[in-house]
mmCIF file of C-alpha atoms and ligand atoms in Angstrom:
data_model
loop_
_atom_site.group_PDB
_atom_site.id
_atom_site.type_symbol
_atom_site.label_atom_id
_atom_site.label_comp_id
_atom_site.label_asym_id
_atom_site.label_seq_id
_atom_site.Cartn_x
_atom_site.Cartn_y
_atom_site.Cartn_z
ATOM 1 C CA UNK A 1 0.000 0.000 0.000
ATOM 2 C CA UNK A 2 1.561 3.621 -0.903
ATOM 3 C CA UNK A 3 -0.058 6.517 1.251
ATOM 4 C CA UNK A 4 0.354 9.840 -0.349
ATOM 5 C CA UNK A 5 0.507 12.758 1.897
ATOM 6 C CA UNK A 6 -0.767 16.350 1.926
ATOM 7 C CA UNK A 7 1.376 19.051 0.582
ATOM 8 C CA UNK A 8 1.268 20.729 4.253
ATOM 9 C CA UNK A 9 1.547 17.526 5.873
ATOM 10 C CA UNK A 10 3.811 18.307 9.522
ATOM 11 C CA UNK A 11 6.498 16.619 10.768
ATOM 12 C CA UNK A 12 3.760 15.325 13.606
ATOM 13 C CA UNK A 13 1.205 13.873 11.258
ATOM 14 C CA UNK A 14 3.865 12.280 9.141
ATOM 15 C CA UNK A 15 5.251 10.648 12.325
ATOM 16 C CA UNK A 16 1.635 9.360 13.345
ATOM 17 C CA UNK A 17 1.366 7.968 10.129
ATOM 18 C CA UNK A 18 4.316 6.006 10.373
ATOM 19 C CA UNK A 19 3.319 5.030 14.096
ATOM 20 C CA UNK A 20 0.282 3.564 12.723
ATOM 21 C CA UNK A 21 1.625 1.697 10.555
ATOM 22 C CA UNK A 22 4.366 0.187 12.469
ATOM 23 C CA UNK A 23 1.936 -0.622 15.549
ATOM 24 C CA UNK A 24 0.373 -3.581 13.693
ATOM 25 C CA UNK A 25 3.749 -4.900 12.750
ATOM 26 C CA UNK A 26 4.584 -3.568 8.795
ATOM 27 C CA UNK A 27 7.252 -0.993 7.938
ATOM 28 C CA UNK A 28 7.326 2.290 6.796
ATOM 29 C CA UNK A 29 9.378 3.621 3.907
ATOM 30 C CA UNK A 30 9.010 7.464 3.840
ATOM 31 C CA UNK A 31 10.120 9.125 0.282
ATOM 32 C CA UNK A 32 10.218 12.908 0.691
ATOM 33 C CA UNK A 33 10.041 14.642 -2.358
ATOM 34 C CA UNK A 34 9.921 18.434 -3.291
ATOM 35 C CA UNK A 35 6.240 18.588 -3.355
ATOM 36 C CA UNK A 36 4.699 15.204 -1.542
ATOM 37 C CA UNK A 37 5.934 13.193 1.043
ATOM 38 C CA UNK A 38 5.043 9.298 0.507
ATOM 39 C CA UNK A 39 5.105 6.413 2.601
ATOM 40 C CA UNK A 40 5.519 2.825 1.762
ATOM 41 C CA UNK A 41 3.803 0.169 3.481
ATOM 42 C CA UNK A 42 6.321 -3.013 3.531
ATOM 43 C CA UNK A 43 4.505 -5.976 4.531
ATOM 44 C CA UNK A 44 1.322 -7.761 4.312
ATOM 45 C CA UNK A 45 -1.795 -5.760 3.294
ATOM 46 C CA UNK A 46 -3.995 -7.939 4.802
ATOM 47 C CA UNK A 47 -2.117 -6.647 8.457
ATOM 48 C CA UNK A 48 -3.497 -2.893 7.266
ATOM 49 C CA UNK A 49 -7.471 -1.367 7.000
ATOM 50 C CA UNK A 50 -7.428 1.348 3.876
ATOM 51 C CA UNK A 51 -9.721 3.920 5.452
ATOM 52 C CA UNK A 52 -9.217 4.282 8.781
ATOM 53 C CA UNK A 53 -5.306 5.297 7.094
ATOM 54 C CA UNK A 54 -7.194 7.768 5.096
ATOM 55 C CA UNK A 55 -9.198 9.337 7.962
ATOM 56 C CA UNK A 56 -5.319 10.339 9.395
ATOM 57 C CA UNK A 57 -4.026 14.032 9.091
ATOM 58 C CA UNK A 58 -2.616 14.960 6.538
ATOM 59 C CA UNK A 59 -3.077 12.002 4.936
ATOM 60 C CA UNK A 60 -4.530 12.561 1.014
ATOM 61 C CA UNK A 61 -4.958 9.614 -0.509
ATOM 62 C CA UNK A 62 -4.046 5.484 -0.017
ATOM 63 C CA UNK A 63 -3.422 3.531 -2.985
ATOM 64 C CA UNK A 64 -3.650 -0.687 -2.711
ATOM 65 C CA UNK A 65 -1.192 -2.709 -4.379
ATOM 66 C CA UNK A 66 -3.097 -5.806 -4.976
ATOM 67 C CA UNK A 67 -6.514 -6.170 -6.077
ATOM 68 C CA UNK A 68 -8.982 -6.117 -3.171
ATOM 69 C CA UNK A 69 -10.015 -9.656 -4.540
ATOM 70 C CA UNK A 70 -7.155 -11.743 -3.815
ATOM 71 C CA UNK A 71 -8.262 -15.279 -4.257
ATOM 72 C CA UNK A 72 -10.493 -14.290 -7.591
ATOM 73 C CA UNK A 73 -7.157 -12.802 -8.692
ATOM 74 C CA UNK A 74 -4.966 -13.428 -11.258
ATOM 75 C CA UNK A 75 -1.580 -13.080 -9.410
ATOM 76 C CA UNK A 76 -2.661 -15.682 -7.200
ATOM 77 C CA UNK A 77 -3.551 -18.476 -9.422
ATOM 78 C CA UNK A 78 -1.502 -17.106 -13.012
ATOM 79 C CA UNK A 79 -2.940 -20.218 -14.807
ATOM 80 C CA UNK A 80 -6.932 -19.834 -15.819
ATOM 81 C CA UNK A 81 -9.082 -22.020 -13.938
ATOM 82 C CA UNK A 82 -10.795 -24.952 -15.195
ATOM 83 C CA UNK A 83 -14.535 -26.019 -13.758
ATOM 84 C CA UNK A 84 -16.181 -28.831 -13.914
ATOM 85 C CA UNK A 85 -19.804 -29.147 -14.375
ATOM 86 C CA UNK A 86 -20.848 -32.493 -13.655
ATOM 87 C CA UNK A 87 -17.643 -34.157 -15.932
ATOM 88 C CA UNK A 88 -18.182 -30.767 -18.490
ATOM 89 C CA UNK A 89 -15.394 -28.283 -18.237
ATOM 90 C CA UNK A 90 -15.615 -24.629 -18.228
ATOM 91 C CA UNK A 91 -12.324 -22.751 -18.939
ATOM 92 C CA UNK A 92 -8.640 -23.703 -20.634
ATOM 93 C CA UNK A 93 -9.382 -24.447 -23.873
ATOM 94 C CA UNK A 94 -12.726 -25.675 -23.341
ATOM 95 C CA UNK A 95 -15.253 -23.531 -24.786
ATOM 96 C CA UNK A 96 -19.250 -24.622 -22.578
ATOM 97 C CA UNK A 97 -22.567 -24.203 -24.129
ATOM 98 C CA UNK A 98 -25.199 -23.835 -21.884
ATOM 99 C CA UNK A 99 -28.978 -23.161 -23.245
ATOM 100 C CA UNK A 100 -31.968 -23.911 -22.833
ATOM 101 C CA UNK A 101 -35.566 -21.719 -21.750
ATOM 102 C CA UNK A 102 -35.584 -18.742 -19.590
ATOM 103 C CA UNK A 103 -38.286 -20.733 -17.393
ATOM 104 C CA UNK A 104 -39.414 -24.087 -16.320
ATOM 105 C CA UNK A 105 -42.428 -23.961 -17.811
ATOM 106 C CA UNK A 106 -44.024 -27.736 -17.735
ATOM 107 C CA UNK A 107 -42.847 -31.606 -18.455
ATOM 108 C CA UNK A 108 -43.522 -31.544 -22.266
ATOM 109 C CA UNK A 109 -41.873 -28.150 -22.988
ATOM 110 C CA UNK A 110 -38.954 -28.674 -20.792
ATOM 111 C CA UNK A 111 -38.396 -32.340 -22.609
ATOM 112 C CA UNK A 112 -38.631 -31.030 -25.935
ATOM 113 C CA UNK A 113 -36.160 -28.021 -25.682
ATOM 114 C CA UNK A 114 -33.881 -30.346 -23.676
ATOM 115 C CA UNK A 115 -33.809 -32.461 -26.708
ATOM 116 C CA UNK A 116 -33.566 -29.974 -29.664
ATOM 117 C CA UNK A 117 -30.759 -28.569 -27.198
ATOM 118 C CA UNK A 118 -28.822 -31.416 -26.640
ATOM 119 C CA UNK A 119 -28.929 -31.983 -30.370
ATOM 120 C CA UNK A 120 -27.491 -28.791 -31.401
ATOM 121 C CA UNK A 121 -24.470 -29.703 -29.587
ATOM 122 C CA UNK A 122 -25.030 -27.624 -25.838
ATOM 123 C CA UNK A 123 -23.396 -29.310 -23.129
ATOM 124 C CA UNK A 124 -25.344 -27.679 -20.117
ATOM 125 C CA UNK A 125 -29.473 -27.677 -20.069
ATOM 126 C CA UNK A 126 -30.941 -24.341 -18.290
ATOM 127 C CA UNK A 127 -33.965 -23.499 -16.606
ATOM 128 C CA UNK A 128 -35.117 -20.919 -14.203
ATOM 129 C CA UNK A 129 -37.344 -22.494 -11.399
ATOM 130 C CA UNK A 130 -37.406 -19.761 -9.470
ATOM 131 C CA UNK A 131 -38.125 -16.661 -11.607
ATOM 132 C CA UNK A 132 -36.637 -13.197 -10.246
ATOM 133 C CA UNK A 133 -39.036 -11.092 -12.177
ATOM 134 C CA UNK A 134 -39.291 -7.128 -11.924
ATOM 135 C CA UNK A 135 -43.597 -7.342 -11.474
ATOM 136 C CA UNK A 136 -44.686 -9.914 -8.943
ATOM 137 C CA UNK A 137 -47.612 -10.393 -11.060
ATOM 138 C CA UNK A 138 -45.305 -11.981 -13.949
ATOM 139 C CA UNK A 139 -44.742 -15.602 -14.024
ATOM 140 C CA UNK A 140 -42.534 -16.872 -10.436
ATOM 141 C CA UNK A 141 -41.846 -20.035 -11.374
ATOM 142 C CA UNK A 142 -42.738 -23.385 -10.825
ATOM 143 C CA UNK A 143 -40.116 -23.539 -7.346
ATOM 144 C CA UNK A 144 -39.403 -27.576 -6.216
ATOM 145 C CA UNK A 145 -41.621 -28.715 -9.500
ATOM 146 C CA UNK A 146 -39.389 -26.983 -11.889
ATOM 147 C CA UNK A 147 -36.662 -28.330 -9.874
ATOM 148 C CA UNK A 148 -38.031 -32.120 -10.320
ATOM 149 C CA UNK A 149 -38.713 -31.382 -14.243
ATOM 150 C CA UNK A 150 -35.435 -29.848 -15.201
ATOM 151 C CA UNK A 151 -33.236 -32.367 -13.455
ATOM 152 C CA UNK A 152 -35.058 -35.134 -15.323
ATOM 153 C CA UNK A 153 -35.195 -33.530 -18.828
ATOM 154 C CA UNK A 154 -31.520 -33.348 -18.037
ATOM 155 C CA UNK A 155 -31.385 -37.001 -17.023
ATOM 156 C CA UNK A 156 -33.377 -37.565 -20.046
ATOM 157 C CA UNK A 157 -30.673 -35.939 -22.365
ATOM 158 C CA UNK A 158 -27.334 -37.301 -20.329
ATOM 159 C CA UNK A 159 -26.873 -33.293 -19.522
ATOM 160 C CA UNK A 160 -26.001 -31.531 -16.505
ATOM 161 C CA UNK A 161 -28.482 -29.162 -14.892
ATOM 162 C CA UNK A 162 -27.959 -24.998 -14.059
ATOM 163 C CA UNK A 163 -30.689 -23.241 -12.586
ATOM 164 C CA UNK A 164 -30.734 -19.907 -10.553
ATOM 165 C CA UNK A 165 -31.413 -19.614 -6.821
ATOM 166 C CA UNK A 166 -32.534 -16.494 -5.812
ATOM 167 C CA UNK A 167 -33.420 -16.803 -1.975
ATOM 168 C CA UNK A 168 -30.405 -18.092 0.800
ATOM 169 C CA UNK A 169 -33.234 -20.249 2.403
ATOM 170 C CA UNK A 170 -33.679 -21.903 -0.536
ATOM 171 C CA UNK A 171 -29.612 -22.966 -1.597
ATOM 172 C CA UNK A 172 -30.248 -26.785 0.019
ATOM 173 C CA UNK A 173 -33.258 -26.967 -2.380
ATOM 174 C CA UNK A 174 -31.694 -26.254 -5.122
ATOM 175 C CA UNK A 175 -28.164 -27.900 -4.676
ATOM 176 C CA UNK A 176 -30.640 -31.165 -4.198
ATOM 177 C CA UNK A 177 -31.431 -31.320 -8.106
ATOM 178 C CA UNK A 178 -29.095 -28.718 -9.766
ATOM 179 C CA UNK A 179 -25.681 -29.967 -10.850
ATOM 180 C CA UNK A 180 -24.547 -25.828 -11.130
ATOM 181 C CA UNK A 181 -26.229 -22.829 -8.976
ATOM 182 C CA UNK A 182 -27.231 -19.493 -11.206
ATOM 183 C CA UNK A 183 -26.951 -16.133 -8.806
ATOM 184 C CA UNK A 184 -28.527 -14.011 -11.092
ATOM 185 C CA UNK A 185 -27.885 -10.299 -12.290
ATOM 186 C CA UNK A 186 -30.340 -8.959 -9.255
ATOM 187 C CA UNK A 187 -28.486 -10.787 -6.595
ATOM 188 C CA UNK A 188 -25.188 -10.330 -7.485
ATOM 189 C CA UNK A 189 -24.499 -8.758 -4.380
ATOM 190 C CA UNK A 190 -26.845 -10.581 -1.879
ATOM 191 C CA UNK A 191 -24.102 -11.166 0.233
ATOM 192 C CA UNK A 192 -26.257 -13.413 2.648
ATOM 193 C CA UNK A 193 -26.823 -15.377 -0.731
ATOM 194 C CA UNK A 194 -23.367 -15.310 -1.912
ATOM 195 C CA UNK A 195 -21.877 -16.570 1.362
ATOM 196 C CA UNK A 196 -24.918 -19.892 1.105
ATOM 197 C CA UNK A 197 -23.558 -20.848 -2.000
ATOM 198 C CA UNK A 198 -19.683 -20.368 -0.936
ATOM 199 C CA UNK A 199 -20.796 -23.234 1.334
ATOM 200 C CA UNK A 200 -22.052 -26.023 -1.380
ATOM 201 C CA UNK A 201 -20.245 -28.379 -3.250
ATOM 202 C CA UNK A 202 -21.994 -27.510 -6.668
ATOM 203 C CA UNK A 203 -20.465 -24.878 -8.975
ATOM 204 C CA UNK A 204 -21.545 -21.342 -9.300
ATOM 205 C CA UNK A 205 -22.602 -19.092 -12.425
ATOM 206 C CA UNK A 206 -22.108 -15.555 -10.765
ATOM 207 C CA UNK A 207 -24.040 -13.049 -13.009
ATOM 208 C CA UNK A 208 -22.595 -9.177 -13.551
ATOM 209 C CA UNK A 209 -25.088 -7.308 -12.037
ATOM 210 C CA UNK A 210 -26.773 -5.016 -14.274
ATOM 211 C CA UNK A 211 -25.091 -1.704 -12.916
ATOM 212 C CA UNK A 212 -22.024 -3.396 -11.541
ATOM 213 C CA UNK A 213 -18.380 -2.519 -12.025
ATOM 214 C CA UNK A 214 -15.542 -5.737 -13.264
ATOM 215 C CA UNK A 215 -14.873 -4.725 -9.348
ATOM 216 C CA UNK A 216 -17.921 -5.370 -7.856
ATOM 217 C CA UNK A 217 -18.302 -8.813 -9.866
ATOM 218 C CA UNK A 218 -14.892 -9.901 -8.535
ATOM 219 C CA UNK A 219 -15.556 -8.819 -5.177
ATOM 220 C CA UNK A 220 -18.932 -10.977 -5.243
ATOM 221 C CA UNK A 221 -16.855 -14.207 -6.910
ATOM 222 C CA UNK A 222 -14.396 -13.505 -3.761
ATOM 223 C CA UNK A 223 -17.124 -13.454 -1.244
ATOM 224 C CA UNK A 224 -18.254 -16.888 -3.195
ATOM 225 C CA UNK A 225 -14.180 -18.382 -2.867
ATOM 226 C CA UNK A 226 -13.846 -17.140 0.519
ATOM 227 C CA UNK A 227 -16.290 -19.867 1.883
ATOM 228 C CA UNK A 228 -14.446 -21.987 0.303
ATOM 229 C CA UNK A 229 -15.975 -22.839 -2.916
ATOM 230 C CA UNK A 230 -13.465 -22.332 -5.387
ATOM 231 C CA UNK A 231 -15.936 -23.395 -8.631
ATOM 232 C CA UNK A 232 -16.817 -20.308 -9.614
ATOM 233 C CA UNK A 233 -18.075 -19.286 -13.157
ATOM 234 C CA UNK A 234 -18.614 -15.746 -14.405
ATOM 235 C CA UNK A 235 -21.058 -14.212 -16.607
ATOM 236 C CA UNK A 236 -21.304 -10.643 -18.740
ATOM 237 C CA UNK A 237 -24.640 -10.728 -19.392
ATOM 238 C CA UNK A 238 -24.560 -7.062 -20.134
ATOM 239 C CA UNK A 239 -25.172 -3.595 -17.992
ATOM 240 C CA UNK A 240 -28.197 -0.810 -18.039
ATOM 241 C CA UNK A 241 -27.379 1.243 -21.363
ATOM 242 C CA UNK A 242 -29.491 4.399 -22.230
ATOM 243 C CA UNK A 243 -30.699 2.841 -25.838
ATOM 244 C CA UNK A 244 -32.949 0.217 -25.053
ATOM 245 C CA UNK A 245 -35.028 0.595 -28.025
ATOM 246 C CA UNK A 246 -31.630 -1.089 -29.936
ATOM 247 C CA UNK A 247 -30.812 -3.619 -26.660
ATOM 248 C CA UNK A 248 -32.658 -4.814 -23.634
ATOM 249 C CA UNK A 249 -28.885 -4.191 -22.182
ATOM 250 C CA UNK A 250 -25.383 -2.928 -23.121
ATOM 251 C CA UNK A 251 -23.161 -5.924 -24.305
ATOM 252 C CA UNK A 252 -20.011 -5.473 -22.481
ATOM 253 C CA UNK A 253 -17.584 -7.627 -24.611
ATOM 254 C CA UNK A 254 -14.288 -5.418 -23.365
ATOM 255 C CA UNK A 255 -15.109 -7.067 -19.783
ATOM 256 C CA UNK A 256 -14.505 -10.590 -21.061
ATOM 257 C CA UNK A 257 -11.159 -9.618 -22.245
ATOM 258 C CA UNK A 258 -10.287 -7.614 -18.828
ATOM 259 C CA UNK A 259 -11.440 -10.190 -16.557
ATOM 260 C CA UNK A 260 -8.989 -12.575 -18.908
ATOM 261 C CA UNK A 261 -6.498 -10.545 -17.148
ATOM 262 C CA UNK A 262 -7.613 -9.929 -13.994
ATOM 263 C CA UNK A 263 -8.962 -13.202 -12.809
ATOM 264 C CA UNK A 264 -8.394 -17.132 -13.082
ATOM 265 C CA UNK A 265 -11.643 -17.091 -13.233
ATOM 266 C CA UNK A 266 -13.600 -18.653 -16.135
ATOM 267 C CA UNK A 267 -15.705 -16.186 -17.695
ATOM 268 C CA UNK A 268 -18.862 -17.127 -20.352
ATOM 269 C CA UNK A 269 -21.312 -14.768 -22.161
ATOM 270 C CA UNK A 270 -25.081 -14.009 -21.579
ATOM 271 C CA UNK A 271 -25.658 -12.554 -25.275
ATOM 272 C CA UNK A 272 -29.845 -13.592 -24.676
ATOM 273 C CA UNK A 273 -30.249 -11.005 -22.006
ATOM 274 C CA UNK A 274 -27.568 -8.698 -23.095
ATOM 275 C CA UNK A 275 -29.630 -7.579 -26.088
ATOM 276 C CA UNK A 276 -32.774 -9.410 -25.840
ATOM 277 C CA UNK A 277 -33.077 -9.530 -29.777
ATOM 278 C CA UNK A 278 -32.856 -12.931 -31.578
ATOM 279 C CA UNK A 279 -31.117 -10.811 -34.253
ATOM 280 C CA UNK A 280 -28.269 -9.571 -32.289
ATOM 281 C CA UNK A 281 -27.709 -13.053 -29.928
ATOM 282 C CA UNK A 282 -25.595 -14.651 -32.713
ATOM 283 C CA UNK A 283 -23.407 -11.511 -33.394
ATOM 284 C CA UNK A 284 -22.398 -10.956 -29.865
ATOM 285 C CA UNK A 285 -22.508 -14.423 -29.033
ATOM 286 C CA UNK A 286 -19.492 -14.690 -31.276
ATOM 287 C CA UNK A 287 -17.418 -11.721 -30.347
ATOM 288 C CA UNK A 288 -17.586 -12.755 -26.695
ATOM 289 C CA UNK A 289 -16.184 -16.307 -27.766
ATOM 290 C CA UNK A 290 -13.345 -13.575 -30.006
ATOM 291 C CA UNK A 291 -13.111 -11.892 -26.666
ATOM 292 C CA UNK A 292 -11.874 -14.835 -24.899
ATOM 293 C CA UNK A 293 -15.289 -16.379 -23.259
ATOM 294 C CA UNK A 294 -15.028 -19.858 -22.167
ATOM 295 C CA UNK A 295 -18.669 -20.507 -22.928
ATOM 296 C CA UNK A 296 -21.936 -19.172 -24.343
ATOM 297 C CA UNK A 297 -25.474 -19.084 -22.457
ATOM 298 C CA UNK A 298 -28.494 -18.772 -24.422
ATOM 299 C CA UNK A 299 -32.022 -18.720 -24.250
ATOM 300 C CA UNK A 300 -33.744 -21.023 -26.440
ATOM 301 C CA UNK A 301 -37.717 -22.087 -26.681
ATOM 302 C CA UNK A 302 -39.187 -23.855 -30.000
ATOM 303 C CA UNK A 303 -42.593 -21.769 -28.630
ATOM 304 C CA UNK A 304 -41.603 -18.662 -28.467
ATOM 305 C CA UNK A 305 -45.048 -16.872 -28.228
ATOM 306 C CA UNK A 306 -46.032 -18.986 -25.795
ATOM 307 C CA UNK A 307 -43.210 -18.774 -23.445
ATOM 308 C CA UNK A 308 -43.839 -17.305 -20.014
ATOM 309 C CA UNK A 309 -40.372 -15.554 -19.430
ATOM 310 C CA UNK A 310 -38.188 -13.875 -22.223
ATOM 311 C CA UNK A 311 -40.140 -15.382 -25.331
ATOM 312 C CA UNK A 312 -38.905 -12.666 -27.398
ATOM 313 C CA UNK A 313 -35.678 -13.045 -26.902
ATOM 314 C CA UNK A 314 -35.080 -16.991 -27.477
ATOM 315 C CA UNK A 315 -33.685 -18.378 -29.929
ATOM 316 C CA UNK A 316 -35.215 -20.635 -32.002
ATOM 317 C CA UNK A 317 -33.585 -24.669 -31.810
ATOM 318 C CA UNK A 318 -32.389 -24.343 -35.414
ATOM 319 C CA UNK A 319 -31.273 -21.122 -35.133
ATOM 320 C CA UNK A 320 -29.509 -22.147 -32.051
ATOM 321 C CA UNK A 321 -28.190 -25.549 -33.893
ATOM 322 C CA UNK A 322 -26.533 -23.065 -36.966
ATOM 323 C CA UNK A 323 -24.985 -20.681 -33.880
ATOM 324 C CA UNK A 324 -23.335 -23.619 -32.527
ATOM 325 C CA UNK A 325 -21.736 -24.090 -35.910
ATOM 326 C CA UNK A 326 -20.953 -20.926 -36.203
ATOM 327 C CA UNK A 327 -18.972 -20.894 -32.688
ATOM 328 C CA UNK A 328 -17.744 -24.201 -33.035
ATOM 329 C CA UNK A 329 -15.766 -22.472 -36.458
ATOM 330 C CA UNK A 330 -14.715 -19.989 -34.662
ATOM 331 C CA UNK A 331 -13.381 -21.552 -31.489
ATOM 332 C CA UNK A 332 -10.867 -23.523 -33.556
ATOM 333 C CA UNK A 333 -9.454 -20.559 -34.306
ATOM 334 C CA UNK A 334 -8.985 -19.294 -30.973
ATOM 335 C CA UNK A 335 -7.847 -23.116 -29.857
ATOM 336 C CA UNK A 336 -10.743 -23.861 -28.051
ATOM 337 C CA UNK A 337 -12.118 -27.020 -28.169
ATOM 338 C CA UNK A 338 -16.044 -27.779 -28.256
ATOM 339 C CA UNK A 339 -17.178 -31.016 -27.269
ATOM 340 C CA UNK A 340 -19.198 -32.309 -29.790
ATOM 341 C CA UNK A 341 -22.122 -34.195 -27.809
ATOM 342 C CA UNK A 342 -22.841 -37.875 -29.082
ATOM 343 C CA UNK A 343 -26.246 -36.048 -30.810
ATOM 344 C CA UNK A 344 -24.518 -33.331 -32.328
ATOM 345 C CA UNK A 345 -22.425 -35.892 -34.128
ATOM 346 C CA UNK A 346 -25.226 -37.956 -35.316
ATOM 347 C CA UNK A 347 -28.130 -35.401 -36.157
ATOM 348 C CA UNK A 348 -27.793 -31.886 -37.928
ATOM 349 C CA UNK A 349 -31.541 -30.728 -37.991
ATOM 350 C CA UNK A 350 -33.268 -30.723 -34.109
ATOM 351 C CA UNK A 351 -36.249 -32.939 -34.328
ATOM 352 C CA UNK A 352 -38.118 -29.869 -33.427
ATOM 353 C CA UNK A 353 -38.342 -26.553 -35.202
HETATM 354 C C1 LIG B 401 -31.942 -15.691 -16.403
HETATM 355 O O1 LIG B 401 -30.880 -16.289 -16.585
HETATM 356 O O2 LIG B 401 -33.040 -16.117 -16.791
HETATM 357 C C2 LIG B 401 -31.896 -14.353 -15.774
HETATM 358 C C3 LIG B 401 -32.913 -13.878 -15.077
HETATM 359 O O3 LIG B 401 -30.747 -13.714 -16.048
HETATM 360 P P1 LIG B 401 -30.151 -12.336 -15.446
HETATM 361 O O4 LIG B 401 -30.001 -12.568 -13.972
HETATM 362 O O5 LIG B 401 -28.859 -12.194 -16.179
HETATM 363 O O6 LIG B 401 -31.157 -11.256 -15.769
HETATM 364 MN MN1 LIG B 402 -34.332 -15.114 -18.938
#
């Protein structure tokens, strides 16, 4: 940590400063320069709290060395981290697809998209049981039923379940059937939530909140690693823009690439709820796998008009089955490998539309 001092700083502050810092067992390298006096802190950041340092006199400002987010970091695991999602990996040069309907919906529809899915060549089947929706008069979610129906239309298909949990009360619920927890955009930062699922076994996909800084999303993912799950998955599913008549959001692509560098971290994109236009999913599906994402999530319902969550904005299975082409293309170039699924290598066309 470097604390910059004030211009007027006195000889008594400075040597406060210093006593402060020296009390909980670090050194102190002053540098006095012509204009600024500086002090170095030598030792373990951890030892030091950043604002009660800048509440001092004469202090002006405290700048960290390391990131705030030290086990989400990159400097403290340099290689990228691989996880596994019920024997599919997620990171390295494995390049996930996870799709499926915004919503549980019922046995039939869930079967059917599972299928169509699993024959496009996704690896993960999704389903929201529990439906965070901004009017409680929308659709909730079928709760423990979706639960029962997604895990066995992924049974069905030999595919590993994700779902989103949105309540800490419910995180033994849904670890029961779910093979990978979803924390959603609006709970990125329920910390009571983040801390439940830093307690299961079961990976996490840890969603950017929709006004949330790279920051904030690492911060979250380290409140997630601190209990001591380290199986954490990250997804830009894009931020609050001003032009929503173009985008339901604002595709962040440049955070794929930054969190490359920041974290270990496996990072996938959300390109269905970044833009919420069937038109624009395949575009920025593929730039975030040209940014560096280790997977792609996408909505996907063969009923559009009659879905009960995001209808407009899923893809259709064949449109789906030609993206996966498409990003199966374009991961070779990048040296990422996409498992082909057994149905992927035997059918081209989903069975339904
Ligand atoms: C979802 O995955 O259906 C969902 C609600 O996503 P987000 O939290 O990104 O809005
Ligand atoms: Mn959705």
């Amino acid at each position: 940590m470097i604390v910059i001092l004030e211009p007027n700083v006195t000889e008594t502050q400075i040597q406060n400063v210093v006593d402060r810092i020296q009390a909980v067992g670090l050194s102190a390298h002053l540098s006095r320069g012509t204009y600024r006096t500086i002090v170095g802190i030598i030792g373990d950041e951890e030892k030091i709290q950043f604002e009660p340092l800048l509440a001092l006199p004469g202090v002006s400002e405290v700048i960290p060395v390391l990131p705030p987010y030290k086990l989400a970091s990159r400097e403290a695991h340099p290689r990228g981290s691989i996880v596994e999602v019920a024997g599919v990996k997620i990171g390295g040069d494995h390049l996930a697809l996870i799709a499926g309907p915004c919503a549980v919906e019922n046995e039939d529809q869930m079967h059917r998209i599972a299928q169509a899915v699993k024959q496009a060549g996704a690896h993960i089947l999704r389903g929201g049981a529990f439906k965070p929706r901004t009017s409680p008069y929308a659709f909730q979610g079928l709760e423990e039923e979706g639960l029962k129906i997604l895990r066995a239309a992924g049974d069905a298909q030999h595919m590993p379940v994700v779902t989103e949990v949105t309540d800490p009360r419910c995180v033994g619920l849904v670890d029961e059937y779910a093979d990978m927890l979803q924390v959603g955009a609006r709970n990125m930062q329920n910390f009571v939530l983040l801390k439940e699922v830093g307690k299961v076994q079961k990976p996490v996909l840890l969603k950017r909140g929709m006004s949330a800084t790279v920051t904030d999303l690492l911060m979250s993912a380290e409140y997630i690693l601190s209990q001591g799950n380290s199986r954490v998955v990250l997804c830009e599913r894009g931020v609050r823009g001003f032009d929503t008549k173009i985008a339901r959001n604002l595709f962040d692509v440049a955070t794929v690439a930054a969190v490359k560098q920041l974290s270990h971290l496996p990072i996938i994109v959300d390109p269905s709820h970044a833009t919420g236009q069937p038109a624009l999913v395949p575009h920025c599906a593929l730039a975030g796998v040209a940014a560096g994402a280790d997977g792609v999530h996408i909505e996907v319902h063969d009923r559009p008009e009659e879905a009960k969550s995001d209808g407009a904005q899923a893809l259709l299975p064949l449109q789906f089955a030609a993206l996966v082409t498409q990003i199966r293309q374009l991961a070779e170039l990048f040296g990422k490998t996409l498992t082909p699924t057994e149905e992927s290598n035997r059918a081209t066309t989903p069975d339904c539309r």
